[in-house]
Coordinates of C-alpha atoms in Angstrom, one line a residue:
X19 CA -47.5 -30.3 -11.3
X20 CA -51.0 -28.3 -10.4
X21 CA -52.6 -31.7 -9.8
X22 CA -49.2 -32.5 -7.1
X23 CA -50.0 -28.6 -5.3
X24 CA -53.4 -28.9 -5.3
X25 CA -53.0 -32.4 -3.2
X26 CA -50.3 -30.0 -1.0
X27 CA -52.1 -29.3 2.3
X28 CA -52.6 -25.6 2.8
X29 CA -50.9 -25.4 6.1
X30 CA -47.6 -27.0 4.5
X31 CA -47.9 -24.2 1.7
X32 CA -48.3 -21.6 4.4
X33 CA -45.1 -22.9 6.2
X34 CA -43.0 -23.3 2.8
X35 CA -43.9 -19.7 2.3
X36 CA -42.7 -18.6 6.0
X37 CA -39.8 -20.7 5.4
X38 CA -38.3 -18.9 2.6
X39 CA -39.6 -15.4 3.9
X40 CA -37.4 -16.1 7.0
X41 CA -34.7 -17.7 4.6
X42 CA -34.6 -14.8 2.6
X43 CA -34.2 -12.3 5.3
X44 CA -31.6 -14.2 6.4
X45 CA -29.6 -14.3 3.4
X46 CA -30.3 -10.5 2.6
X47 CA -28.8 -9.8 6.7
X48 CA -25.4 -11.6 5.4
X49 CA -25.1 -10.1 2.5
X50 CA -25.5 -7.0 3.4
X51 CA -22.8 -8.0 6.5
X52 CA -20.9 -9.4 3.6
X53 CA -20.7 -6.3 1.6
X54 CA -20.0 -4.2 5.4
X55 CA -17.2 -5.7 5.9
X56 CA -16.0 -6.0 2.4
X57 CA -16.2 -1.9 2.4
X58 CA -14.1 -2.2 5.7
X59 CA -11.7 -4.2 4.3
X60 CA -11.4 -1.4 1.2
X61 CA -10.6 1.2 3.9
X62 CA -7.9 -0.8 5.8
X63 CA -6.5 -1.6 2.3
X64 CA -6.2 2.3 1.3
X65 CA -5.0 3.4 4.6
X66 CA -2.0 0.5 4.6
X67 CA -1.5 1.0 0.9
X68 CA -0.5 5.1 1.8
X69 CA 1.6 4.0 4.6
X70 CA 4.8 2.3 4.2
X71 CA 7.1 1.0 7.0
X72 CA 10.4 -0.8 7.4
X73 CA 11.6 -1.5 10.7
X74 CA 11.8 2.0 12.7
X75 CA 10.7 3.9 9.2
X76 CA 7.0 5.0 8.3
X77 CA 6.6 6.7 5.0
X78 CA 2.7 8.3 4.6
X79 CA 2.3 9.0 1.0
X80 CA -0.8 10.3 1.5
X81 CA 0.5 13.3 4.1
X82 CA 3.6 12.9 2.6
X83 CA 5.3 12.7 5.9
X84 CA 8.2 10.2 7.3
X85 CA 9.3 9.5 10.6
X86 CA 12.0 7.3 12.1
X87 CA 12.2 5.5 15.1
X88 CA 8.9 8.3 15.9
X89 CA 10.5 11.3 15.1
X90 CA 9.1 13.3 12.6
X91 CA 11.6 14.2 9.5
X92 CA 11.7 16.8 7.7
X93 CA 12.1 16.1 3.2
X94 CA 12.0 18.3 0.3
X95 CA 9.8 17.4 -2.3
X96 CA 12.7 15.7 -3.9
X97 CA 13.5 13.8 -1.2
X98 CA 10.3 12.1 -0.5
X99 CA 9.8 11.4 -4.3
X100 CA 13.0 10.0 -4.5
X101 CA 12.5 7.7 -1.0
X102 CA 9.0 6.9 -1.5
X103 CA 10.2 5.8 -5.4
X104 CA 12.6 3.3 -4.0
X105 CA 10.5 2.1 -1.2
X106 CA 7.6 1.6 -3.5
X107 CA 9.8 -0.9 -5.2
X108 CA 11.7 -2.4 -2.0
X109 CA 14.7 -4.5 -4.1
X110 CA 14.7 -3.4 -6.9
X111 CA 17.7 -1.7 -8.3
X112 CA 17.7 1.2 -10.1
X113 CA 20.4 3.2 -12.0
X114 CA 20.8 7.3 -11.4
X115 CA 19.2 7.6 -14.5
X116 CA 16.4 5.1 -13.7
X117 CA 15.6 7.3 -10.6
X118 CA 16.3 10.5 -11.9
X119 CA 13.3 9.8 -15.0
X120 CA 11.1 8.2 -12.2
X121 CA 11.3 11.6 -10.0
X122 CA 12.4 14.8 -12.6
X123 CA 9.9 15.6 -15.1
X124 CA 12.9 16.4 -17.7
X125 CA 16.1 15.2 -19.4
X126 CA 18.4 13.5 -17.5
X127 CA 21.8 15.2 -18.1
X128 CA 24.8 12.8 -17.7
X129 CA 25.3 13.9 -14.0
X130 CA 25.3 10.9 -11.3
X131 CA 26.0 14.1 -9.2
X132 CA 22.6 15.4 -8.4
X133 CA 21.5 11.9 -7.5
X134 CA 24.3 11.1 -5.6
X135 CA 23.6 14.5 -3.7
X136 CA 20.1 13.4 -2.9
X137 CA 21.2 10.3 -1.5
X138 CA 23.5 11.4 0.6
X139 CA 20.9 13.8 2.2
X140 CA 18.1 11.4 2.3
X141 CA 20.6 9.0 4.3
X142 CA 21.6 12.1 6.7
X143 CA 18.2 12.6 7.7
X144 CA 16.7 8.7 8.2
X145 CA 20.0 6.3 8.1
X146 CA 20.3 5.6 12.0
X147 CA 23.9 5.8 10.8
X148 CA 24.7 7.1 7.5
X149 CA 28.2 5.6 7.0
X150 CA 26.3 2.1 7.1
X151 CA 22.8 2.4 5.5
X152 CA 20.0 0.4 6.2
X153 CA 17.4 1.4 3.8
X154 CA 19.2 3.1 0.7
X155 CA 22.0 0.7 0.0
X156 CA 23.6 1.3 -2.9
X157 CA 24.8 -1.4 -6.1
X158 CA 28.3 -0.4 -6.8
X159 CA 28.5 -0.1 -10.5
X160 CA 24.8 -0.1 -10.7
X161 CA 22.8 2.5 -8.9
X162 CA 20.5 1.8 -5.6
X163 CA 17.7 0.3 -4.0
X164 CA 15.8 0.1 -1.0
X165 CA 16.9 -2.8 1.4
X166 CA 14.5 -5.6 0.5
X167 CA 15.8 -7.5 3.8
X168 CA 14.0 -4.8 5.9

């Protein structure tokens, strides 16, 4: 192998070595584009990942604000916990209980009441029309969920 690189002109080595100088940079410039736009990525992700939306309905968990159609509405701390549960797992259907354990940091106490309640608030204040809800639709016999059609 020394015998093969001593036999190497100089001028060839020379130009090997400029070659994977300028190869190098090269790859260290994409990479580091690479790793740019991966970090990008990250901050799209977070920002989509805090912000929920359905049709006319934008839930921002990080501000924990929600609007519909563009107007801003005004939830108790209940009320978002309990719409941003459901939305958080569009389809899926959950019992009174179910959401009452997900959202209440005590024992649930045999009342479908209080749930009910907060139901019928939350679809007062971002149903288009209550009597016919879009996003809480509720499982008779079951509980509710948030439309997964939306």
């Amino acid at each position: 192998m020394i015998e093969k690189m001593s036999q190497v002109p100089n001028d060839s080595l020379h130009s090997l070595k400029e070659l994977k100088d300028e190869l190098s940079e090269l790859l260290q410039g994409e990479i580091s584009s690479l790793i740019l736009n991966t970090d990008e990525l990250d901050e799209d992700y977070t920002v989509s990942a805090n912000v929920l939306k359905f049709n006319e309905l934008e839930i921002n968990a990080k501000n924990r604000t929600v609007q519909e159609s563009g107007r801003a509405i005004v939830l108790t701390p209940k009320e978002f916990e309990i719409l941003y549960f459901l939305a958080q797992n569009q389809g899926t259907v959950f019992t009174k209980e179910q959401i009452y354990n997900a959202v209440w940091d005590e024992d649930y106490f045999l009342s479908d009441s209080n749930i009910m309640a907060f139901i019928r608030k939350l679809r007062k204040k971002i149903e288009p029309n209550p009597d016919e809800p879009i996003y809480i639709i509720t499982i008779w016999g079951v509980g509710y969920k948030f439309n997964d059609n939306l």
